[in-house]
Structures are given as structure tokens and as C-alpha cells.
Amino acid sequence: MSIFQNARFYTTVNHMKDLPATRAEVAFVGRSNAGKSSAINTLANRTRLAYVSKTPGRTQHINFFELGDECFLVDLPGYGYAEVPEAVRAHWVELLGRYLQTRDSLIGLLLIMDARHPLKELDRKMLDFFRTTGQPVHILLSKADKLSRQEQNKVLALVKRELADYPGRISVQMFSSSKKTGVEEVEGVVKGWFDALGGEGGPEAEPPPEL
Ligand SMILES: Nc1nc2c(ncn2[C@@H]2O[C@H](COP(=O)(O)OP(=O)(O)O)[C@@H](O)[C@H]2O)c(=O)[nH]1
Ligand SMILES: [Mg+2]
């Protein structure tokens, strides 16, 4: 069974200082409207676990979803929404940077980018923040259904080429919430991250045998 299948809403926090203690978490970041909430819903096979918005950028809440065994998915506020005042936008980028650089339980980052507009300046900034941690990044090029197969291959190749010098572990795939394509690939990558926690096991780990 997919590790995302039992995702349950856990809590919303409005301030970075209120983040709950977790053993391990994987965070979703992306520009506002990139398809982040849709991706979380698709992965969890739920229609409204994460709110999907037609008017992006309204909320700057951080949503935690529990996968079990103290492992979590974190839905971070989208960045780059044009109608938010510049000072507010800059403040949030700074907070995201601090979270990405200092959150000890963050074991991997999922970066969601609209396949038609990859690697915008703030996307690159998130990668810069996170590279210092040495933790892996997996990129979802979202809304793949908007591109032909040929265009998809072109974008994949372009993004891989652009990130060839990225010093950490980084991978990239096509994804579509509308068509539910790419789901198994994400599941495999994220399961690998949780499994690599070792001894204590990830969200799907078997309970220890009774003595
Ligand atoms: N065609 C298409 N549209 C999508 C897909 N994923 C999201 N969208 C649309 O893109 C808009 C923003 O999606 P949302 O998940 O709220 O983005 P977020 O701001 O990153 O959380 C919504 O209108 C979604 O219906 C997809 O895979 N294909
Ligand atoms: Mg959203």
C-alpha cells in the first residue's frame, strides 16, 4: 500500500515558531498555483485533504499530515504570488529559507513546478537554501497533461541539464494530478527516504515481533 494512503490531517500552524515536534517529515514547496495541494490530494488519493485553490496565495498556513509512526508530510505556503505585497513575500521567503536550512527532522524536499514554467528564480532560491542540508530533493514537474509527450521529454531534459551541477541528491519526474500520472514514482522516492531512516523504520514499518 502507498505510504501516502493513510495520510491524516494533523495540524495547521501559522508561525514557524509553532512547528510541532516530528521524528521525520517531507515537505512540499512550490510557487503559488504550481499544483502543490492537488499533488498532495492525488498522492493521498483524497479529494480535499489539502485545499485546492482557484485564488492562490491567500493563506500562509503550514499544514501537517500524519503518515504514521511520527512521520509527516508538510504543505508549506506557496511563494511568488504576485498580489501579495513585496514585503510580505520577502518575509515568507526568508521564513521558508530558515525552515529549509534548520529543520532537523526534514529528511527530503519535494519541489513542485508547473512543467510549463520550471526553475523560476524563487524555485532556484529554495534549492539554494536546501542544498546546505545535504538532504535529497525530488522535483515534480506538474500539470504534465498540459504538454505533449515530446514537450514533456524536452522539459525533463532541460531541467536535468540545468541542475547537473547541483551538489546534492536530486531527481526529477513528470506528474499530473488530473491524469494521476507519476504517482508510483513519487511514492517510491519518498518511501525510500523514510526507509533510509533505518532502525526505527518508516511509516509503513512492521511492528517489532512480540518477545
Ligand atoms: N491541468 C491540470 N491542472 C492542475 C493540475 N494540478 C493542479 N491543477 C490546477 O492548478 C490550479 C492550482 O492548483 P493547486 O493545487 O491549488 O496549487 P497550489 O497553489 O500549488 O497548491 C488549480 O486550478 C488546479 O485545478 C494538473 O495536474 N493538471
Ligand atoms: Mg495550495
PDB file of C-alpha atoms and ligand atoms in Angstrom:
ATOM      1  CA  MET A   1       0.000   0.000   0.000  1.00  0.00           C
ATOM      2  CA  SER A   2       1.183   3.533  -0.721  1.00  0.00           C
ATOM      3  CA  ILE A   3       2.730   5.358   2.236  1.00  0.00           C
ATOM      4  CA  PHE A   4       0.510   8.344   1.389  1.00  0.00           C
ATOM      5  CA  GLN A   5      -2.723   6.368   1.506  1.00  0.00           C
ATOM      6  CA  ASN A   6      -3.316   6.801   5.229  1.00  0.00           C
ATOM      7  CA  ALA A   7      -2.310  10.459   5.389  1.00  0.00           C
ATOM      8  CA  ARG A   8      -4.392  12.216   8.011  1.00  0.00           C
ATOM      9  CA  PHE A   9      -4.653  15.921   8.656  1.00  0.00           C
ATOM     10  CA  TYR A  10      -2.667  16.602  11.823  1.00  0.00           C
ATOM     11  CA  THR A  11      -2.417  20.340  12.448  1.00  0.00           C
ATOM     12  CA  THR A  12      -2.097  23.794  10.914  1.00  0.00           C
ATOM     13  CA  VAL A  13       0.386  26.299  12.222  1.00  0.00           C
ATOM     14  CA  ASN A  14       0.610  29.970  11.342  1.00  0.00           C
ATOM     15  CA  HIS A  15       4.100  30.635  12.622  1.00  0.00           C
ATOM     16  CA  MET A  16       7.366  28.825  12.125  1.00  0.00           C
ATOM     17  CA  LYS A  17       7.928  29.008  15.878  1.00  0.00           C
ATOM     18  CA  ASP A  18       4.894  26.764  16.415  1.00  0.00           C
ATOM     19  CA  LEU A  19       6.075  23.808  14.338  1.00  0.00           C
ATOM     20  CA  PRO A  20       5.262  20.533  16.096  1.00  0.00           C
ATOM     21  CA  ALA A  21       7.984  18.087  17.061  1.00  0.00           C
ATOM     22  CA  THR A  22       8.245  15.299  14.496  1.00  0.00           C
ATOM     23  CA  ARG A  23      10.605  12.407  14.035  1.00  0.00           C
ATOM     24  CA  ALA A  24      10.756  12.808  10.274  1.00  0.00           C
ATOM     25  CA  GLU A  25       8.986  14.934   7.697  1.00  0.00           C
ATOM     26  CA  VAL A  26       8.999  15.511   3.961  1.00  0.00           C
ATOM     27  CA  ALA A  27       7.997  18.995   2.805  1.00  0.00           C
ATOM     28  CA  PHE A  28       6.261  20.193  -0.346  1.00  0.00           C
ATOM     29  CA  VAL A  29       7.326  23.580  -1.692  1.00  0.00           C
ATOM     30  CA  GLY A  30       6.421  25.395  -4.854  1.00  0.00           C
ATOM     31  CA  ARG A  31       5.222  28.595  -6.395  1.00  0.00           C
ATOM     32  CA  SER A  32       1.677  29.525  -5.651  1.00  0.00           C
ATOM     33  CA  ASN A  33      -0.623  27.752  -8.137  1.00  0.00           C
ATOM     34  CA  ALA A  34       2.050  25.197  -9.123  1.00  0.00           C
ATOM     35  CA  GLY A  35      -0.300  22.364  -8.167  1.00  0.00           C
ATOM     36  CA  LYS A  36       1.092  21.533  -4.723  1.00  0.00           C
ATOM     37  CA  SER A  37      -2.212  20.959  -2.941  1.00  0.00           C
ATOM     38  CA  SER A  38      -3.519  18.956  -5.898  1.00  0.00           C
ATOM     39  CA  ALA A  39      -0.406  16.790  -5.766  1.00  0.00           C
ATOM     40  CA  ILE A  40      -0.881  16.104  -2.050  1.00  0.00           C
ATOM     41  CA  ASN A  41      -4.522  15.170  -2.632  1.00  0.00           C
ATOM     42  CA  THR A  42      -3.611  12.942  -5.555  1.00  0.00           C
ATOM     43  CA  LEU A  43      -0.867  11.167  -3.621  1.00  0.00           C
ATOM     44  CA  ALA A  44      -3.169  10.643  -0.648  1.00  0.00           C
ATOM     45  CA  ASN A  45      -5.957   9.574  -3.002  1.00  0.00           C
ATOM     46  CA  ARG A  46      -8.259  12.117  -1.376  1.00  0.00           C
ATOM     47  CA  THR A  47     -10.191  14.948  -2.981  1.00  0.00           C
ATOM     48  CA  ARG A  48      -9.889  17.628  -0.332  1.00  0.00           C
ATOM     49  CA  LEU A  49      -7.155  16.715   2.124  1.00  0.00           C
ATOM     50  CA  ALA A  50      -5.127  19.733   1.105  1.00  0.00           C
ATOM     51  CA  TYR A  51      -7.261  22.596  -0.098  1.00  0.00           C
ATOM     52  CA  VAL A  52      -7.052  23.238  -3.845  1.00  0.00           C
ATOM     53  CA  SER A  53      -7.437  26.892  -4.590  1.00  0.00           C
ATOM     54  CA  LYS A  54      -8.579  28.871  -7.585  1.00  0.00           C
ATOM     55  CA  THR A  55      -7.375  32.037  -5.844  1.00  0.00           C
ATOM     56  CA  PRO A  56      -3.824  31.206  -4.822  1.00  0.00           C
ATOM     57  CA  GLY A  57      -1.733  32.869  -2.166  1.00  0.00           C
ATOM     58  CA  ARG A  58      -4.473  33.625   0.334  1.00  0.00           C
ATOM     59  CA  THR A  59      -3.220  31.501   3.180  1.00  0.00           C
ATOM     60  CA  GLN A  60       0.237  31.213   4.584  1.00  0.00           C
ATOM     61  CA  HIS A  61      -0.553  28.325   6.845  1.00  0.00           C
ATOM     62  CA  ILE A  62       1.694  25.321   7.222  1.00  0.00           C
ATOM     63  CA  ASN A  63      -0.306  22.109   7.143  1.00  0.00           C
ATOM     64  CA  PHE A  64       0.949  18.874   8.645  1.00  0.00           C
ATOM     65  CA  PHE A  65      -0.344  15.492   7.516  1.00  0.00           C
ATOM     66  CA  GLU A  66       0.495  12.431   9.569  1.00  0.00           C
ATOM     67  CA  LEU A  67       1.564   9.244   7.823  1.00  0.00           C
ATOM     68  CA  GLY A  68       2.032   7.208  10.992  1.00  0.00           C
ATOM     69  CA  ASP A  69       4.974   6.396  13.229  1.00  0.00           C
ATOM     70  CA  GLU A  70       5.740  10.103  13.810  1.00  0.00           C
ATOM     71  CA  CYS A  71       6.325  10.670  10.080  1.00  0.00           C
ATOM     72  CA  PHE A  72       4.697  13.656   8.373  1.00  0.00           C
ATOM     73  CA  LEU A  73       4.093  15.481   5.123  1.00  0.00           C
ATOM     74  CA  VAL A  74       4.318  19.254   5.352  1.00  0.00           C
ATOM     75  CA  ASP A  75       2.461  21.573   2.989  1.00  0.00           C
ATOM     76  CA  LEU A  76       4.383  24.857   3.055  1.00  0.00           C
ATOM     77  CA  PRO A  77       2.967  28.187   1.875  1.00  0.00           C
ATOM     78  CA  GLY A  78       3.332  28.817  -1.848  1.00  0.00           C
ATOM     79  CA  TYR A  79       5.666  31.597  -2.893  1.00  0.00           C
ATOM     80  CA  GLY A  80       5.694  34.123  -5.702  1.00  0.00           C
ATOM     81  CA  TYR A  81       2.046  35.130  -5.633  1.00  0.00           C
ATOM     82  CA  ALA A  82       2.019  38.462  -7.424  1.00  0.00           C
ATOM     83  CA  GLU A  83      -0.801  40.103  -5.477  1.00  0.00           C
ATOM     84  CA  VAL A  84       0.849  39.726  -2.086  1.00  0.00           C
ATOM     85  CA  PRO A  85       2.799  42.878  -1.140  1.00  0.00           C
ATOM     86  CA  GLU A  86       6.519  42.605  -1.805  1.00  0.00           C
ATOM     87  CA  ALA A  87       7.473  42.987   1.873  1.00  0.00           C
ATOM     88  CA  VAL A  88       5.184  40.109   2.849  1.00  0.00           C
ATOM     89  CA  ARG A  89       6.521  37.940   0.038  1.00  0.00           C
ATOM     90  CA  ALA A  90      10.109  38.634   1.041  1.00  0.00           C
ATOM     91  CA  HIS A  91       9.319  37.835   4.657  1.00  0.00           C
ATOM     92  CA  TRP A  92       7.875  34.454   3.692  1.00  0.00           C
ATOM     93  CA  VAL A  93      10.811  33.569   1.503  1.00  0.00           C
ATOM     94  CA  GLU A  94      13.053  34.321   4.457  1.00  0.00           C
ATOM     95  CA  LEU A  95      10.976  32.124   6.774  1.00  0.00           C
ATOM     96  CA  LEU A  96      10.915  29.295   4.245  1.00  0.00           C
ATOM     97  CA  GLY A  97      14.680  29.590   3.965  1.00  0.00           C
ATOM     98  CA  ARG A  98      15.111  29.313   7.690  1.00  0.00           C
ATOM     99  CA  TYR A  99      12.813  26.287   7.834  1.00  0.00           C
ATOM    100  CA  LEU A 100      14.598  24.534   4.950  1.00  0.00           C
ATOM    101  CA  GLN A 101      18.032  25.202   6.423  1.00  0.00           C
ATOM    102  CA  THR A 102      17.403  24.452  10.078  1.00  0.00           C
ATOM    103  CA  ARG A 103      14.600  21.915  10.410  1.00  0.00           C
ATOM    104  CA  ASP A 104      16.387  18.832  11.715  1.00  0.00           C
ATOM    105  CA  SER A 105      13.534  16.396  11.090  1.00  0.00           C
ATOM    106  CA  LEU A 106      13.229  17.430   7.420  1.00  0.00           C
ATOM    107  CA  ILE A 107      14.583  14.395   5.542  1.00  0.00           C
ATOM    108  CA  GLY A 108      13.693  15.376   1.989  1.00  0.00           C
ATOM    109  CA  LEU A 109      12.120  18.070  -0.139  1.00  0.00           C
ATOM    110  CA  LEU A 110       9.517  17.774  -2.887  1.00  0.00           C
ATOM    111  CA  LEU A 111       9.687  20.787  -5.182  1.00  0.00           C
ATOM    112  CA  ILE A 112       6.576  21.247  -7.315  1.00  0.00           C
ATOM    113  CA  MET A 113       6.966  23.288 -10.503  1.00  0.00           C
ATOM    114  CA  ASP A 114       4.475  23.770 -13.301  1.00  0.00           C
ATOM    115  CA  ALA A 115       6.068  21.821 -16.166  1.00  0.00           C
ATOM    116  CA  ARG A 116       5.362  24.788 -18.429  1.00  0.00           C
ATOM    117  CA  HIS A 117       7.295  27.206 -16.173  1.00  0.00           C
ATOM    118  CA  PRO A 118      10.134  25.343 -14.460  1.00  0.00           C
ATOM    119  CA  LEU A 119      13.010  26.748 -12.390  1.00  0.00           C
ATOM    120  CA  LYS A 120      11.807  30.260 -11.734  1.00  0.00           C
ATOM    121  CA  GLU A 121      14.020  32.459  -9.594  1.00  0.00           C
ATOM    122  CA  LEU A 122      12.335  31.548  -6.305  1.00  0.00           C
ATOM    123  CA  ASP A 123      12.438  27.822  -7.161  1.00  0.00           C
ATOM    124  CA  ARG A 124      16.188  28.147  -7.563  1.00  0.00           C
ATOM    125  CA  LYS A 125      16.329  30.035  -4.292  1.00  0.00           C
ATOM    126  CA  MET A 126      14.595  27.158  -2.477  1.00  0.00           C
ATOM    127  CA  LEU A 127      17.155  24.755  -3.951  1.00  0.00           C
ATOM    128  CA  ASP A 128      19.942  27.062  -2.784  1.00  0.00           C
ATOM    129  CA  PHE A 129      18.522  27.153   0.732  1.00  0.00           C
ATOM    130  CA  PHE A 130      18.175  23.390   0.885  1.00  0.00           C
ATOM    131  CA  ARG A 131      21.499  22.403  -0.693  1.00  0.00           C
ATOM    132  CA  THR A 132      23.334  23.200   2.549  1.00  0.00           C
ATOM    133  CA  THR A 133      21.496  20.378   4.336  1.00  0.00           C
ATOM    134  CA  GLY A 134      22.751  17.567   2.109  1.00  0.00           C
ATOM    135  CA  GLN A 135      19.244  16.053   2.101  1.00  0.00           C
ATOM    136  CA  PRO A 136      17.638  14.841  -1.153  1.00  0.00           C
ATOM    137  CA  VAL A 137      15.315  16.815  -3.422  1.00  0.00           C
ATOM    138  CA  HIS A 138      12.743  15.298  -5.759  1.00  0.00           C
ATOM    139  CA  ILE A 139      11.133  17.568  -8.333  1.00  0.00           C
ATOM    140  CA  LEU A 140       7.617  17.091  -9.650  1.00  0.00           C
ATOM    141  CA  LEU A 141       7.022  18.828 -12.964  1.00  0.00           C
ATOM    142  CA  SER A 142       3.308  19.244 -12.505  1.00  0.00           C
ATOM    143  CA  LYS A 143       0.357  19.579 -14.885  1.00  0.00           C
ATOM    144  CA  ALA A 144       2.144  17.274 -17.327  1.00  0.00           C
ATOM    145  CA  ASP A 145      -1.240  16.736 -19.005  1.00  0.00           C
ATOM    146  CA  LYS A 146      -0.872  20.239 -20.467  1.00  0.00           C
ATOM    147  CA  LEU A 147       2.135  19.124 -22.530  1.00  0.00           C
ATOM    148  CA  SER A 148       2.580  16.664 -25.383  1.00  0.00           C
ATOM    149  CA  ARG A 149       4.865  13.682 -24.836  1.00  0.00           C
ATOM    150  CA  GLN A 150       7.515  15.411 -26.900  1.00  0.00           C
ATOM    151  CA  GLU A 151       7.268  18.630 -24.892  1.00  0.00           C
ATOM    152  CA  GLN A 152       7.475  16.636 -21.662  1.00  0.00           C
ATOM    153  CA  ASN A 153      10.717  14.982 -22.753  1.00  0.00           C
ATOM    154  CA  LYS A 154      12.122  18.342 -23.717  1.00  0.00           C
ATOM    155  CA  VAL A 155      11.328  19.919 -20.336  1.00  0.00           C
ATOM    156  CA  LEU A 156      12.678  16.918 -18.445  1.00  0.00           C
ATOM    157  CA  ALA A 157      15.941  17.117 -20.363  1.00  0.00           C
ATOM    158  CA  LEU A 158      16.160  20.880 -19.852  1.00  0.00           C
ATOM    159  CA  VAL A 159      15.602  20.691 -16.093  1.00  0.00           C
ATOM    160  CA  LYS A 160      18.109  17.843 -15.739  1.00  0.00           C
ATOM    161  CA  ARG A 161      20.665  19.830 -17.697  1.00  0.00           C
ATOM    162  CA  GLU A 162      20.082  22.965 -15.615  1.00  0.00           C
ATOM    163  CA  LEU A 163      20.533  21.015 -12.397  1.00  0.00           C
ATOM    164  CA  ALA A 164      23.512  18.940 -13.494  1.00  0.00           C
ATOM    165  CA  ASP A 165      25.766  20.947 -11.171  1.00  0.00           C
ATOM    166  CA  TYR A 166      23.503  20.693  -8.134  1.00  0.00           C
ATOM    167  CA  PRO A 167      25.791  19.261  -5.460  1.00  0.00           C
ATOM    168  CA  GLY A 168      23.228  17.137  -3.601  1.00  0.00           C
ATOM    169  CA  ARG A 169      20.951  14.231  -4.463  1.00  0.00           C
ATOM    170  CA  ILE A 170      18.337  15.482  -6.869  1.00  0.00           C
ATOM    171  CA  SER A 171      15.823  13.754  -9.121  1.00  0.00           C
ATOM    172  CA  VAL A 172      13.027  14.906 -11.375  1.00  0.00           C
ATOM    173  CA  GLN A 173       9.871  13.445 -12.895  1.00  0.00           C
ATOM    174  CA  MET A 174       6.700  14.391 -14.712  1.00  0.00           C
ATOM    175  CA  PHE A 175       3.486  14.461 -12.697  1.00  0.00           C
ATOM    176  CA  SER A 176      -0.176  15.113 -13.351  1.00  0.00           C
ATOM    177  CA  SER A 177      -2.866  15.309 -10.702  1.00  0.00           C
ATOM    178  CA  SER A 178      -5.563  15.487 -13.365  1.00  0.00           C
ATOM    179  CA  LYS A 179      -4.432  12.289 -15.055  1.00  0.00           C
ATOM    180  CA  LYS A 180      -2.892  10.731 -11.929  1.00  0.00           C
ATOM    181  CA  THR A 181       0.352  10.037 -13.755  1.00  0.00           C
ATOM    182  CA  GLY A 182       3.681   9.773 -11.969  1.00  0.00           C
ATOM    183  CA  VAL A 183       2.115   8.756  -8.652  1.00  0.00           C
ATOM    184  CA  GLU A 184       4.022   5.493  -8.194  1.00  0.00           C
ATOM    185  CA  GLU A 185       7.327   7.144  -8.986  1.00  0.00           C
ATOM    186  CA  VAL A 186       6.868   9.749  -6.206  1.00  0.00           C
ATOM    187  CA  GLU A 187       5.737   7.067  -3.791  1.00  0.00           C
ATOM    188  CA  GLY A 188       8.870   5.063  -4.467  1.00  0.00           C
ATOM    189  CA  VAL A 189      11.184   8.023  -3.913  1.00  0.00           C
ATOM    190  CA  VAL A 190       9.543   9.219  -0.701  1.00  0.00           C
ATOM    191  CA  LYS A 191       9.262   5.694   0.688  1.00  0.00           C
ATOM    192  CA  GLY A 192      12.988   5.354   0.068  1.00  0.00           C
ATOM    193  CA  TRP A 193      13.622   8.472   2.146  1.00  0.00           C
ATOM    194  CA  PHE A 194      11.578   7.236   5.082  1.00  0.00           C
ATOM    195  CA  ASP A 195      13.027   3.735   4.813  1.00  0.00           C
ATOM    196  CA  ALA A 196      16.528   5.207   4.976  1.00  0.00           C
ATOM    197  CA  LEU A 197      15.744   6.433   8.495  1.00  0.00           C
ATOM    198  CA  GLY A 198      16.916   2.985   9.466  1.00  0.00           C
ATOM    199  CA  GLY A 199      16.324   1.053  12.674  1.00  0.00           C
ATOM    200  CA  GLU A 200      13.135   2.685  13.820  1.00  0.00           C
ATOM    201  CA  GLY A 201      11.500   2.209  10.420  1.00  0.00           C
ATOM    202  CA  GLY A 202       9.319   4.449   8.285  1.00  0.00           C
ATOM    203  CA  PRO A 203       5.567   4.960   8.337  1.00  0.00           C
ATOM    204  CA  GLU A 204       4.871   1.544   6.874  1.00  0.00           C
ATOM    205  CA  ALA A 205       7.336  -0.367   9.012  1.00  0.00           C
ATOM    206  CA  GLU A 206       6.230  -3.636  10.531  1.00  0.00           C
ATOM    207  CA  PRO A 207       5.803  -3.575  14.299  1.00  0.00           C
ATOM    208  CA  PRO A 208       8.611  -5.393  16.132  1.00  0.00           C
ATOM    209  CA  PRO A 209       7.855  -9.060  16.900  1.00  0.00           C
ATOM    210  CA  GLU A 210       6.454  -9.752  20.363  1.00  0.00           C
ATOM    211  CA  LEU A 211       9.046 -11.155  22.740  1.00  0.00           C
TER     212      LEU A 211
HETATM  213  N1  LIG B   1      -4.423  20.551 -15.884  1.00  0.00           N
HETATM  214  C1  LIG B   1      -4.027  20.416 -14.633  1.00  0.00           C
HETATM  215  N2  LIG B   1      -4.335  21.369 -13.710  1.00  0.00           N
HETATM  216  C2  LIG B   1      -3.892  21.205 -12.454  1.00  0.00           C
HETATM  217  C3  LIG B   1      -3.114  20.067 -12.063  1.00  0.00           C
HETATM  218  N3  LIG B   1      -2.809  20.208 -10.754  1.00  0.00           N
HETATM  219  C4  LIG B   1      -3.372  21.362 -10.351  1.00  0.00           C
HETATM  220  N4  LIG B   1      -4.034  21.970 -11.341  1.00  0.00           N
HETATM  221  C5  LIG B   1      -4.790  23.239 -11.280  1.00  0.00           C
HETATM  222  O1  LIG B   1      -3.909  24.297 -10.946  1.00  0.00           O
HETATM  223  C6  LIG B   1      -4.521  25.218 -10.029  1.00  0.00           C
HETATM  224  C7  LIG B   1      -3.683  25.330  -8.766  1.00  0.00           C
HETATM  225  O2  LIG B   1      -3.654  24.095  -8.106  1.00  0.00           O
HETATM  226  P1  LIG B   1      -3.333  23.976  -6.539  1.00  0.00           P
HETATM  227  O3  LIG B   1      -3.167  22.522  -6.251  1.00  0.00           O
HETATM  228  O4  LIG B   1      -4.318  24.739  -5.715  1.00  0.00           O
HETATM  229  O5  LIG B   1      -1.917  24.729  -6.487  1.00  0.00           O
HETATM  230  P2  LIG B   1      -1.065  25.218  -5.224  1.00  0.00           P
HETATM  231  O6  LIG B   1      -1.308  26.697  -5.099  1.00  0.00           O
HETATM  232  O7  LIG B   1       0.353  24.941  -5.622  1.00  0.00           O
HETATM  233  O8  LIG B   1      -1.474  24.426  -4.022  1.00  0.00           O
HETATM  234  C8  LIG B   1      -5.928  24.673  -9.764  1.00  0.00           C
HETATM  235  O9  LIG B   1      -6.810  25.346 -10.617  1.00  0.00           O
HETATM  236  C9  LIG B   1      -5.809  23.206 -10.137  1.00  0.00           C
HETATM  237  O10 LIG B   1      -7.024  22.649 -10.553  1.00  0.00           O
HETATM  238  C10 LIG B   1      -2.830  19.060 -13.061  1.00  0.00           C
HETATM  239  O11 LIG B   1      -2.184  18.031 -12.833  1.00  0.00           O
HETATM  240  N5  LIG B   1      -3.300  19.301 -14.315  1.00  0.00           N
HETATM  241 MG    MG B   2      -2.183  25.067  -2.179  1.00  0.00          MG
END
